[in-house]
Structures are given as structure tokens and as C-alpha cells.
Amino acid sequence: MILFQTLYTFFLSLIYVQMLIELQQLKISHVGLFHINVITILTVLWLLKNVLYIMLFSTSCEHFYMSVTEANNTCYKLLKRFQNTVAVKSLCKNVLRSHRATFHKMTACSIFTVDADLAHGFTSLEVEYIIVLLQFAFTRLKYEVGN
């Protein structure tokens, strides 16, 4: 699901930004009943909402990973502190063994890891591609004005 949401947000945002660039270059002031500025604001809000979903999900996963690491560290501390207690020792060893055997960070179809780096990587990639679209638009505008 996170892979779909990420790809959906990425590609649709690029398409919408390109549509807005095209509408501005064609000097269209209204689309139906709406002024182009209203459509631009709504598009930016839609993009921010979807990026916020990805950020919230990735930060929630990162909080979960930190909690698991904290539980792991607590077990190590308990093992050092209560070496003579059999029940605590057995519980902590079972938790540590289970963590080593089964815990892996969540991935989206093994393409990328879902953690705090996802939000940063996604937004930086999104901004880079939007800047490329804007550079093409300004280059085309400069070419059209020059001829």
C-alpha cells in the first residue's frame, strides 16, 4: 500500500504541475467556473496532503522501530542487572532471540525501506523533478520569446 501511495503521489504530482505550467503558458485564466489561481491553490493543497500521508506513515514506522530498539536495550540492561533471576533471564533471552530472528524493517516490495529516510528521500526527489519541469518551462518560454 505504501508503494502505491508513494508512486501515486509522485507521478500525479508531476502530471498536475506540468498541467498547471501548460495552462499558464497557454494564458488560460479560467477552467470551467474556476479561476486558474484557485485550481493552482487546490492542486498544491492536494499535493501537500498526499506528501503528508507519506511523512506520517514513515514517521510512525520510525517510532515503532525506536520502540523495538528501546525494548531490546531494556532487555540487555535487565540481563546485566538481574543475572541471578532465572525468570527475567529467560524472558530477556527469548525477547532478544525473537528480535534477532524475526525483526526486519518494513520494505515496500523490497524497493525501499519504510523509515524516516523515506519522507526525506521522497520530498527531495519530488522537489528535484518539479525543478526540472520548471527549468524546461522557463527554457521553452525563453525560446518562444526569443523567436
mmCIF file of N, CA and C in Angstrom, residues 6-142:
data_model
loop_
_atom_site.group_PDB
_atom_site.id
_atom_site.type_symbol
_atom_site.label_atom_id
_atom_site.label_comp_id
_atom_site.label_asym_id
_atom_site.label_seq_id
_atom_site.Cartn_x
_atom_site.Cartn_y
_atom_site.Cartn_z
ATOM 1 N N THR A 6 3.096 6.059 -2.596
ATOM 2 C CA THR A 6 4.284 6.826 -2.960
ATOM 3 C C THR A 6 4.334 7.070 -4.463
ATOM 4 N N LEU A 7 4.142 6.025 -5.247
ATOM 5 C CA LEU A 7 4.172 6.181 -6.703
ATOM 6 C C LEU A 7 3.017 7.044 -7.204
ATOM 7 N N TYR A 8 1.846 6.838 -6.634
ATOM 8 C CA TYR A 8 0.669 7.620 -6.999
ATOM 9 C C TYR A 8 0.912 9.101 -6.751
ATOM 10 N N THR A 9 1.402 9.425 -5.576
ATOM 11 C CA THR A 9 1.661 10.822 -5.234
ATOM 12 C C THR A 9 2.739 11.409 -6.130
ATOM 13 N N PHE A 10 3.799 10.653 -6.357
ATOM 14 C CA PHE A 10 4.917 11.164 -7.149
ATOM 15 C C PHE A 10 4.492 11.469 -8.583
ATOM 16 N N PHE A 11 3.906 10.497 -9.257
ATOM 17 C CA PHE A 11 3.580 10.686 -10.670
ATOM 18 C C PHE A 11 2.429 11.662 -10.876
ATOM 19 N N LEU A 12 1.396 11.581 -10.045
ATOM 20 C CA LEU A 12 0.286 12.505 -10.222
ATOM 21 C C LEU A 12 0.695 13.937 -9.910
ATOM 22 N N SER A 13 1.572 14.128 -8.945
ATOM 23 C CA SER A 13 2.014 15.492 -8.652
ATOM 24 C C SER A 13 2.798 16.066 -9.823
ATOM 25 N N LEU A 14 3.633 15.251 -10.463
ATOM 26 C CA LEU A 14 4.365 15.739 -11.636
ATOM 27 C C LEU A 14 3.413 16.059 -12.788
ATOM 28 N N ILE A 15 2.405 15.228 -12.964
ATOM 29 C CA ILE A 15 1.424 15.483 -14.026
ATOM 30 C C ILE A 15 0.659 16.769 -13.747
ATOM 31 N N TYR A 16 0.238 16.970 -12.505
ATOM 32 C CA TYR A 16 -0.513 18.182 -12.171
ATOM 33 C C TYR A 16 0.344 19.433 -12.289
ATOM 34 N N VAL A 17 1.591 19.351 -11.881
ATOM 35 C CA VAL A 17 2.476 20.512 -12.027
ATOM 36 C C VAL A 17 2.664 20.831 -13.503
ATOM 37 N N GLN A 18 2.852 19.810 -14.325
ATOM 38 C CA GLN A 18 3.004 20.038 -15.766
ATOM 39 C C GLN A 18 1.727 20.622 -16.360
ATOM 40 N N MET A 19 0.560 20.155 -15.917
ATOM 41 C CA MET A 19 -0.701 20.720 -16.406
ATOM 42 C C MET A 19 -0.816 22.188 -16.047
ATOM 43 N N LEU A 20 -0.443 22.548 -14.828
ATOM 44 C CA LEU A 20 -0.507 23.949 -14.421
ATOM 45 C C LEU A 20 0.458 24.804 -15.235
ATOM 46 N N ILE A 21 1.635 24.276 -15.518
ATOM 47 C CA ILE A 21 2.600 25.004 -16.352
ATOM 48 C C ILE A 21 2.016 25.229 -17.747
ATOM 49 N N GLU A 22 1.415 24.187 -18.308
ATOM 50 C CA GLU A 22 0.821 24.308 -19.646
ATOM 51 C C GLU A 22 -0.321 25.319 -19.653
ATOM 52 N N LEU A 23 -1.165 25.291 -18.625
ATOM 53 C CA LEU A 23 -2.272 26.247 -18.559
ATOM 54 C C LEU A 23 -1.755 27.677 -18.445
ATOM 55 N N GLN A 24 -0.700 27.880 -17.672
ATOM 56 C CA GLN A 24 -0.119 29.217 -17.540
ATOM 57 C C GLN A 24 0.475 29.676 -18.868
ATOM 58 N N GLN A 25 1.147 28.784 -19.578
ATOM 59 C CA GLN A 25 1.776 29.165 -20.845
ATOM 60 C C GLN A 25 0.747 29.407 -21.948
ATOM 61 N N LEU A 26 -0.380 28.738 -21.870
ATOM 62 C CA LEU A 26 -1.448 28.977 -22.844
ATOM 63 C C LEU A 26 -2.279 30.201 -22.480
ATOM 64 N N LYS A 27 -1.958 30.811 -21.341
ATOM 65 C CA LYS A 27 -2.637 32.014 -20.846
ATOM 66 C C LYS A 27 -4.140 31.785 -20.657
ATOM 67 N N ILE A 28 -4.457 30.625 -20.126
ATOM 68 C CA ILE A 28 -5.845 30.304 -19.805
ATOM 69 C C ILE A 28 -6.118 30.841 -18.408
ATOM 70 N N SER A 29 -7.156 31.670 -18.289
ATOM 71 C CA SER A 29 -7.430 32.282 -16.988
ATOM 72 C C SER A 29 -8.527 31.551 -16.214
ATOM 73 N N HIS A 30 -9.398 30.840 -16.915
ATOM 74 C CA HIS A 30 -10.489 30.123 -16.255
ATOM 75 C C HIS A 30 -10.590 28.708 -16.815
ATOM 76 N N VAL A 31 -10.876 27.772 -15.927
ATOM 77 C CA VAL A 31 -11.185 26.409 -16.330
ATOM 78 C C VAL A 31 -12.570 26.129 -15.766
ATOM 79 N N GLY A 32 -13.554 26.117 -16.642
ATOM 80 C CA GLY A 32 -14.923 25.984 -16.173
ATOM 81 C C GLY A 32 -15.312 27.228 -15.394
ATOM 82 N N LEU A 33 -15.811 27.038 -14.191
ATOM 83 C CA LEU A 33 -16.204 28.158 -13.344
ATOM 84 C C LEU A 33 -15.064 28.675 -12.476
ATOM 85 N N PHE A 34 -13.940 27.969 -12.456
ATOM 86 C CA PHE A 34 -12.862 28.293 -11.525
ATOM 87 C C PHE A 34 -11.757 29.091 -12.195
ATOM 88 N N HIS A 35 -11.247 30.054 -11.446
ATOM 89 C CA HIS A 35 -10.083 30.817 -11.897
ATOM 90 C C HIS A 35 -8.846 29.931 -11.755
ATOM 91 N N ILE A 36 -7.861 30.152 -12.599
ATOM 92 C CA ILE A 36 -6.661 29.304 -12.599
ATOM 93 C C ILE A 36 -5.920 29.366 -11.263
ATOM 94 N N ASN A 37 -5.990 30.502 -10.566
ATOM 95 C CA ASN A 37 -5.320 30.612 -9.264
ATOM 96 C C ASN A 37 -5.964 29.696 -8.224
ATOM 97 N N VAL A 38 -7.272 29.536 -8.293
ATOM 98 C CA VAL A 38 -7.972 28.631 -7.374
ATOM 99 C C VAL A 38 -7.550 27.192 -7.649
ATOM 100 N N ILE A 39 -7.446 26.846 -8.918
ATOM 101 C CA ILE A 39 -7.021 25.488 -9.284
ATOM 102 C C ILE A 39 -5.589 25.244 -8.831
ATOM 103 N N THR A 40 -4.735 26.255 -8.966
ATOM 104 C CA THR A 40 -3.346 26.124 -8.518
ATOM 105 C C THR A 40 -3.279 25.891 -7.017
ATOM 106 N N ILE A 41 -4.035 26.656 -6.260
ATOM 107 C CA ILE A 41 -4.038 26.503 -4.798
ATOM 108 C C ILE A 41 -4.566 25.130 -4.405
ATOM 109 N N LEU A 42 -5.645 24.689 -5.033
ATOM 110 C CA LEU A 42 -6.203 23.371 -4.720
ATOM 111 C C LEU A 42 -5.228 22.254 -5.073
ATOM 112 N N THR A 43 -4.519 22.407 -6.173
ATOM 113 C CA THR A 43 -3.539 21.395 -6.575
ATOM 114 C C THR A 43 -2.399 21.313 -5.576
ATOM 115 N N VAL A 44 -1.900 22.458 -5.144
ATOM 116 C CA VAL A 44 -0.809 22.474 -4.158
ATOM 117 C C VAL A 44 -1.280 21.864 -2.841
ATOM 118 N N LEU A 45 -2.496 22.178 -2.422
ATOM 119 C CA LEU A 45 -3.027 21.587 -1.185
ATOM 120 C C LEU A 45 -3.173 20.073 -1.316
ATOM 121 N N TRP A 46 -3.622 19.610 -2.473
ATOM 122 C CA TRP A 46 -3.747 18.172 -2.697
ATOM 123 C C TRP A 46 -2.383 17.500 -2.626
ATOM 124 N N LEU A 47 -1.381 18.114 -3.249
ATOM 125 C CA LEU A 47 -0.027 17.559 -3.212
ATOM 126 C C LEU A 47 0.498 17.496 -1.783
ATOM 127 N N LEU A 48 0.291 18.563 -1.032
ATOM 128 C CA LEU A 48 0.766 18.593 0.352
ATOM 129 C C LEU A 48 0.071 17.536 1.207
ATOM 130 N N LYS A 49 -1.218 17.317 0.960
ATOM 131 C CA LYS A 49 -1.952 16.295 1.715
ATOM 132 C C LYS A 49 -1.352 14.911 1.476
ATOM 133 N N ASN A 50 -1.088 14.585 0.222
ATOM 134 C CA ASN A 50 -0.535 13.266 -0.081
ATOM 135 C C ASN A 50 0.888 13.105 0.433
ATOM 136 N N VAL A 51 1.687 14.146 0.339
ATOM 137 C CA VAL A 51 3.043 14.087 0.890
ATOM 138 C C VAL A 51 2.972 13.942 2.407
ATOM 139 N N LEU A 52 2.003 14.604 3.033
ATOM 140 C CA LEU A 52 1.830 14.489 4.484
ATOM 141 C C LEU A 52 1.483 13.057 4.882
ATOM 142 N N TYR A 53 0.657 12.365 4.090
ATOM 143 C CA TYR A 53 0.348 10.962 4.374
ATOM 144 C C TYR A 53 1.616 10.112 4.390
ATOM 145 N N ILE A 54 2.458 10.308 3.411
ATOM 146 C CA ILE A 54 3.700 9.541 3.337
ATOM 147 C C ILE A 54 4.597 9.874 4.517
ATOM 148 N N MET A 55 4.676 11.152 4.865
ATOM 149 C CA MET A 55 5.512 11.557 6.001
ATOM 150 C C MET A 55 4.990 10.977 7.316
ATOM 151 N N LEU A 56 3.684 11.027 7.513
ATOM 152 C CA LEU A 56 3.110 10.488 8.751
ATOM 153 C C LEU A 56 3.343 8.985 8.863
ATOM 154 N N PHE A 57 3.168 8.280 7.769
ATOM 155 C CA PHE A 57 3.371 6.836 7.801
ATOM 156 C C PHE A 57 4.825 6.494 8.084
ATOM 157 N N SER A 58 5.739 7.202 7.441
ATOM 158 C CA SER A 58 7.157 6.892 7.650
ATOM 159 C C SER A 58 7.611 7.274 9.056
ATOM 160 N N THR A 59 7.100 8.370 9.606
ATOM 161 C CA THR A 59 7.482 8.716 10.984
ATOM 162 C C THR A 59 6.853 7.746 11.984
ATOM 163 N N SER A 60 5.654 7.259 11.702
ATOM 164 C CA SER A 60 5.051 6.255 12.586
ATOM 165 C C SER A 60 5.868 4.971 12.584
ATOM 166 N N CYS A 61 6.325 4.562 11.421
ATOM 167 C CA CYS A 61 7.185 3.373 11.344
ATOM 168 C C CYS A 61 8.491 3.603 12.092
ATOM 169 N N GLU A 62 9.050 4.797 11.974
ATOM 170 C CA GLU A 62 10.298 5.099 12.675
ATOM 171 C C GLU A 62 10.095 5.073 14.189
ATOM 172 N N HIS A 63 8.958 5.576 14.675
ATOM 173 C CA HIS A 63 8.655 5.498 16.113
ATOM 174 C C HIS A 63 8.540 4.042 16.563
ATOM 175 N N PHE A 64 7.924 3.211 15.736
ATOM 176 C CA PHE A 64 7.830 1.790 16.057
ATOM 177 C C PHE A 64 9.214 1.156 16.136
ATOM 178 N N TYR A 65 10.087 1.460 15.173
ATOM 179 C CA TYR A 65 11.445 0.910 15.177
ATOM 180 C C TYR A 65 12.213 1.363 16.413
ATOM 181 N N MET A 66 12.016 2.616 16.804
ATOM 182 C CA MET A 66 12.695 3.114 18.008
ATOM 183 C C MET A 66 12.182 2.397 19.252
ATOM 184 N N SER A 67 10.878 2.100 19.302
ATOM 185 C CA SER A 67 10.316 1.367 20.441
ATOM 186 C C SER A 67 10.877 -0.048 20.517
ATOM 187 N N VAL A 68 11.015 -0.687 19.372
ATOM 188 C CA VAL A 68 11.580 -2.041 19.346
ATOM 189 C C VAL A 68 13.031 -2.012 19.811
ATOM 190 N N THR A 69 13.785 -1.024 19.356
ATOM 191 C CA THR A 69 15.184 -0.893 19.778
ATOM 192 C C THR A 69 15.275 -0.611 21.272
ATOM 193 N N GLU A 70 14.363 0.209 21.771
ATOM 194 C CA GLU A 70 14.343 0.511 23.205
ATOM 195 C C GLU A 70 14.023 -0.742 24.022
ATOM 196 N N ALA A 71 13.095 -1.564 23.546
ATOM 197 C CA ALA A 71 12.781 -2.819 24.240
ATOM 198 C C ALA A 71 13.984 -3.748 24.232
ATOM 199 N N ASN A 72 14.691 -3.774 23.131
ATOM 200 C CA ASN A 72 15.900 -4.583 23.019
ATOM 201 C C ASN A 72 16.958 -4.117 24.020
ATOM 202 N N ASN A 73 17.166 -2.811 24.081
ATOM 203 C CA ASN A 73 18.147 -2.255 25.019
ATOM 204 C C ASN A 73 17.751 -2.503 26.471
ATOM 205 N N THR A 74 16.458 -2.433 26.749
ATOM 206 C CA THR A 74 15.977 -2.703 28.105
ATOM 207 C C THR A 74 16.257 -4.150 28.494
ATOM 208 N N CYS A 75 16.093 -5.058 27.566
ATOM 209 C CA CYS A 75 16.392 -6.468 27.854
ATOM 210 C C CYS A 75 17.870 -6.659 28.164
ATOM 211 N N TYR A 76 18.736 -5.988 27.427
ATOM 212 C CA TYR A 76 20.173 -6.076 27.719
ATOM 213 C C TYR A 76 20.480 -5.542 29.118
ATOM 214 N N LYS A 77 19.842 -4.428 29.476
ATOM 215 C CA LYS A 77 20.062 -3.851 30.809
ATOM 216 C C LYS A 77 19.555 -4.789 31.904
ATOM 217 N N LEU A 78 18.385 -5.389 31.672
ATOM 218 C CA LEU A 78 17.829 -6.316 32.661
ATOM 219 C C LEU A 78 18.709 -7.554 32.815
ATOM 220 N N LEU A 79 19.279 -8.018 31.717
ATOM 221 C CA LEU A 79 20.177 -9.173 31.796
ATOM 222 C C LEU A 79 21.406 -8.858 32.641
ATOM 223 N N LYS A 80 21.925 -7.660 32.502
ATOM 224 C CA LYS A 80 23.088 -7.273 33.303
ATOM 225 C C LYS A 80 22.719 -7.106 34.774
ATOM 226 N N ARG A 81 21.545 -6.557 35.016
ATOM 227 C CA ARG A 81 21.145 -6.208 36.378
ATOM 228 C C ARG A 81 20.681 -7.425 37.182
ATOM 229 N N PHE A 82 19.887 -8.288 36.572
ATOM 230 C CA PHE A 82 19.303 -9.432 37.278
ATOM 231 C C PHE A 82 19.875 -10.739 36.733
ATOM 232 N N GLN A 83 21.129 -10.974 36.937
ATOM 233 C CA GLN A 83 21.770 -12.175 36.408
ATOM 234 C C GLN A 83 21.366 -13.437 37.169
ATOM 235 N N ASN A 84 20.968 -13.285 38.403
ATOM 236 C CA ASN A 84 20.637 -14.459 39.221
ATOM 237 C C ASN A 84 19.185 -14.900 39.078
ATOM 238 N N THR A 85 18.316 -14.044 38.574
ATOM 239 C CA THR A 85 16.903 -14.385 38.447
ATOM 240 C C THR A 85 16.674 -15.147 37.143
ATOM 241 N N VAL A 86 16.187 -16.370 37.284
ATOM 242 C CA VAL A 86 16.014 -17.251 36.131
ATOM 243 C C VAL A 86 14.886 -16.763 35.223
ATOM 244 N N ALA A 87 13.778 -16.316 35.802
ATOM 245 C CA ALA A 87 12.617 -15.904 35.004
ATOM 246 C C ALA A 87 12.948 -14.682 34.139
ATOM 247 N N VAL A 88 13.606 -13.695 34.735
ATOM 248 C CA VAL A 88 13.961 -12.483 33.987
ATOM 249 C C VAL A 88 14.965 -12.820 32.896
ATOM 250 N N LYS A 89 15.927 -13.659 33.252
ATOM 251 C CA LYS A 89 16.964 -14.045 32.297
ATOM 252 C C LYS A 89 16.345 -14.792 31.107
ATOM 253 N N SER A 90 15.453 -15.698 31.382
ATOM 254 C CA SER A 90 14.821 -16.471 30.313
ATOM 255 C C SER A 90 13.928 -15.581 29.444
ATOM 256 N N LEU A 91 13.165 -14.683 30.067
ATOM 257 C CA LEU A 91 12.303 -13.771 29.312
ATOM 258 C C LEU A 91 13.131 -12.879 28.392
ATOM 259 N N CYS A 92 14.180 -12.289 28.933
ATOM 260 C CA CYS A 92 15.008 -11.377 28.134
ATOM 261 C C CYS A 92 15.716 -12.111 27.000
ATOM 262 N N LYS A 93 16.205 -13.295 27.272
ATOM 263 C CA LYS A 93 16.867 -14.057 26.215
ATOM 264 C C LYS A 93 15.887 -14.430 25.106
ATOM 265 N N ASN A 94 14.657 -14.774 25.487
ATOM 266 C CA ASN A 94 13.638 -15.094 24.481
ATOM 267 C C ASN A 94 13.284 -13.871 23.633
ATOM 268 N N VAL A 95 13.171 -12.717 24.287
ATOM 269 C CA VAL A 95 12.867 -11.481 23.551
ATOM 270 C C VAL A 95 14.000 -11.149 22.589
ATOM 271 N N LEU A 96 15.236 -11.245 23.057
ATOM 272 C CA LEU A 96 16.393 -10.934 22.211
ATOM 273 C C LEU A 96 16.521 -11.928 21.055
ATOM 274 N N ARG A 97 16.275 -13.184 21.330
ATOM 275 C CA ARG A 97 16.343 -14.208 20.286
ATOM 276 C C ARG A 97 15.257 -13.975 19.236
ATOM 277 N N SER A 98 14.068 -13.667 19.700
ATOM 278 C CA SER A 98 12.964 -13.395 18.780
ATOM 279 C C SER A 98 13.262 -12.159 17.923
ATOM 280 N N HIS A 99 13.838 -11.151 18.546
ATOM 281 C CA HIS A 99 14.176 -9.932 17.808
ATOM 282 C C HIS A 99 15.220 -10.211 16.726
ATOM 283 N N ARG A 100 16.246 -10.959 17.077
ATOM 284 C CA ARG A 100 17.293 -11.285 16.097
ATOM 285 C C ARG A 100 16.740 -12.112 14.947
ATOM 286 N N ALA A 101 15.832 -13.017 15.257
ATOM 287 C CA ALA A 101 15.347 -13.957 14.242
ATOM 288 C C ALA A 101 14.286 -13.354 13.319
ATOM 289 N N THR A 102 13.430 -12.501 13.847
ATOM 290 C CA THR A 102 12.262 -12.109 13.060
ATOM 291 C C THR A 102 12.156 -10.634 12.726
ATOM 292 N N PHE A 103 12.908 -9.766 13.377
ATOM 293 C CA PHE A 103 12.701 -8.336 13.139
ATOM 294 C C PHE A 103 13.492 -7.845 11.933
ATOM 295 N N HIS A 104 12.763 -7.248 11.009
ATOM 296 C CA HIS A 104 13.354 -6.563 9.861
ATOM 297 C C HIS A 104 12.527 -5.313 9.617
ATOM 298 N N LYS A 105 13.175 -4.260 9.176
ATOM 299 C CA LYS A 105 12.423 -3.055 8.852
ATOM 300 C C LYS A 105 11.508 -3.334 7.668
ATOM 301 N N MET A 106 10.356 -2.681 7.679
ATOM 302 C CA MET A 106 9.371 -2.879 6.633
ATOM 303 C C MET A 106 9.891 -2.301 5.314
ATOM 304 N N THR A 107 9.667 -3.015 4.237
ATOM 305 C CA THR A 107 10.038 -2.522 2.912
ATOM 306 C C THR A 107 8.805 -2.519 2.019
ATOM 307 N N ALA A 108 8.852 -1.696 1.010
ATOM 308 C CA ALA A 108 7.781 -1.655 0.020
ATOM 309 C C ALA A 108 8.228 -2.492 -1.166
ATOM 310 N N CYS A 109 7.825 -3.750 -1.175
ATOM 311 C CA CYS A 109 8.196 -4.707 -2.237
ATOM 312 C C CYS A 109 9.704 -4.772 -2.434
ATOM 313 N N SER A 110 10.451 -4.645 -1.378
ATOM 314 C CA SER A 110 11.923 -4.661 -1.379
ATOM 315 C C SER A 110 12.534 -3.568 -2.260
ATOM 316 N N ILE A 111 11.777 -2.528 -2.534
ATOM 317 C CA ILE A 111 12.287 -1.420 -3.343
ATOM 318 C C ILE A 111 12.929 -0.372 -2.450
ATOM 319 N N PHE A 112 12.252 -0.008 -1.368
ATOM 320 C CA PHE A 112 12.815 0.943 -0.419
ATOM 321 C C PHE A 112 12.326 0.602 0.981
ATOM 322 N N THR A 113 13.115 1.008 1.959
ATOM 323 C CA THR A 113 12.781 0.761 3.355
ATOM 324 C C THR A 113 11.870 1.874 3.855
ATOM 325 N N VAL A 114 10.841 1.492 4.598
ATOM 326 C CA VAL A 114 9.909 2.469 5.137
ATOM 327 C C VAL A 114 10.405 2.873 6.521
ATOM 328 N N ASP A 115 11.089 4.010 6.558
ATOM 329 C CA ASP A 115 11.557 4.578 7.815
ATOM 330 C C ASP A 115 11.621 6.087 7.646
ATOM 331 N N ALA A 116 12.304 6.766 8.549
ATOM 332 C CA ALA A 116 12.339 8.228 8.499
ATOM 333 C C ALA A 116 13.013 8.740 7.237
ATOM 334 N N ASP A 117 13.909 7.968 6.661
ATOM 335 C CA ASP A 117 14.581 8.394 5.433
ATOM 336 C C ASP A 117 13.633 8.432 4.236
ATOM 337 N N LEU A 118 12.535 7.701 4.305
ATOM 338 C CA LEU A 118 11.581 7.698 3.201
ATOM 339 C C LEU A 118 10.998 9.090 2.993
ATOM 340 N N ALA A 119 10.578 9.746 4.056
ATOM 341 C CA ALA A 119 9.985 11.078 3.929
ATOM 342 C C ALA A 119 10.990 12.059 3.337
ATOM 343 N N HIS A 120 12.214 12.009 3.822
ATOM 344 C CA HIS A 120 13.249 12.913 3.317
ATOM 345 C C HIS A 120 13.583 12.606 1.862
ATOM 346 N N GLY A 121 13.785 11.349 1.548
ATOM 347 C CA GLY A 121 14.123 10.966 0.181
ATOM 348 C C GLY A 121 13.009 11.271 -0.801
ATOM 349 N N PHE A 122 11.772 11.027 -0.374
ATOM 350 C CA PHE A 122 10.639 11.277 -1.262
ATOM 351 C C PHE A 122 10.492 12.759 -1.564
ATOM 352 N N THR A 123 10.536 13.593 -0.531
ATOM 353 C CA THR A 123 10.360 15.026 -0.768
ATOM 354 C C THR A 123 11.512 15.605 -1.581
ATOM 355 N N SER A 124 12.726 15.134 -1.340
ATOM 356 C CA SER A 124 13.844 15.661 -2.131
ATOM 357 C C SER A 124 13.726 15.236 -3.594
ATOM 358 N N LEU A 125 13.313 13.998 -3.850
ATOM 359 C CA LEU A 125 13.119 13.538 -5.223
ATOM 360 C C LEU A 125 11.993 14.312 -5.902
ATOM 361 N N GLU A 126 10.918 14.522 -5.177
ATOM 362 C CA GLU A 126 9.774 15.268 -5.708
ATOM 363 C C GLU A 126 10.177 16.692 -6.088
ATOM 364 N N VAL A 127 10.900 17.355 -5.207
ATOM 365 C CA VAL A 127 11.330 18.733 -5.470
ATOM 366 C C VAL A 127 12.293 18.780 -6.661
ATOM 367 N N GLU A 128 13.200 17.821 -6.747
ATOM 368 C CA GLU A 128 14.143 17.795 -7.873
ATOM 369 C C GLU A 128 13.411 17.684 -9.206
ATOM 370 N N TYR A 129 12.427 16.814 -9.282
ATOM 371 C CA TYR A 129 11.710 16.635 -10.540
ATOM 372 C C TYR A 129 10.830 17.838 -10.868
ATOM 373 N N ILE A 130 10.250 18.462 -9.861
ATOM 374 C CA ILE A 130 9.456 19.670 -10.113
ATOM 375 C C ILE A 130 10.359 20.795 -10.609
ATOM 376 N N ILE A 131 11.559 20.906 -10.056
ATOM 377 C CA ILE A 131 12.509 21.918 -10.531
ATOM 378 C C ILE A 131 12.893 21.645 -11.981
ATOM 379 N N VAL A 132 13.073 20.384 -12.339
ATOM 380 C CA VAL A 132 13.380 20.046 -13.736
ATOM 381 C C VAL A 132 12.228 20.466 -14.651
ATOM 382 N N LEU A 133 10.988 20.205 -14.232
ATOM 383 C CA LEU A 133 9.839 20.636 -15.034
ATOM 384 C C LEU A 133 9.818 22.150 -15.202
ATOM 385 N N LEU A 134 10.096 22.868 -14.120
ATOM 386 C CA LEU A 134 10.116 24.330 -14.198
ATOM 387 C C LEU A 134 11.248 24.828 -15.090
ATOM 388 N N GLN A 135 12.394 24.169 -15.043
ATOM 389 C CA GLN A 135 13.502 24.566 -15.918
ATOM 390 C C GLN A 135 13.135 24.381 -17.386
ATOM 391 N N PHE A 136 12.492 23.278 -17.716
ATOM 392 C CA PHE A 136 12.041 23.078 -19.092
ATOM 393 C C PHE A 136 11.027 24.147 -19.496
ATOM 394 N N ALA A 137 10.124 24.489 -18.576
ATOM 395 C CA ALA A 137 9.117 25.506 -18.879
ATOM 396 C C ALA A 137 9.772 26.861 -19.113
ATOM 397 N N PHE A 138 10.734 27.235 -18.276
ATOM 398 C CA PHE A 138 11.404 28.528 -18.457
ATOM 399 C C PHE A 138 12.252 28.540 -19.722
ATOM 400 N N THR A 139 12.880 27.418 -20.045
ATOM 401 C CA THR A 139 13.668 27.334 -21.277
ATOM 402 C C THR A 139 12.766 27.483 -22.494
ATOM 403 N N ARG A 140 11.626 26.827 -22.471
ATOM 404 C CA ARG A 140 10.682 26.926 -23.582
ATOM 405 C C ARG A 140 10.124 28.336 -23.698
ATOM 406 N N LEU A 141 9.844 28.970 -22.560
ATOM 407 C CA LEU A 141 9.337 30.339 -22.557
ATOM 408 C C LEU A 141 10.384 31.294 -23.125
ATOM 409 N N LYS A 142 11.634 31.111 -22.735
ATOM 410 C CA LYS A 142 12.712 31.964 -23.232
ATOM 411 C C LYS A 142 12.898 31.755 -24.735
#
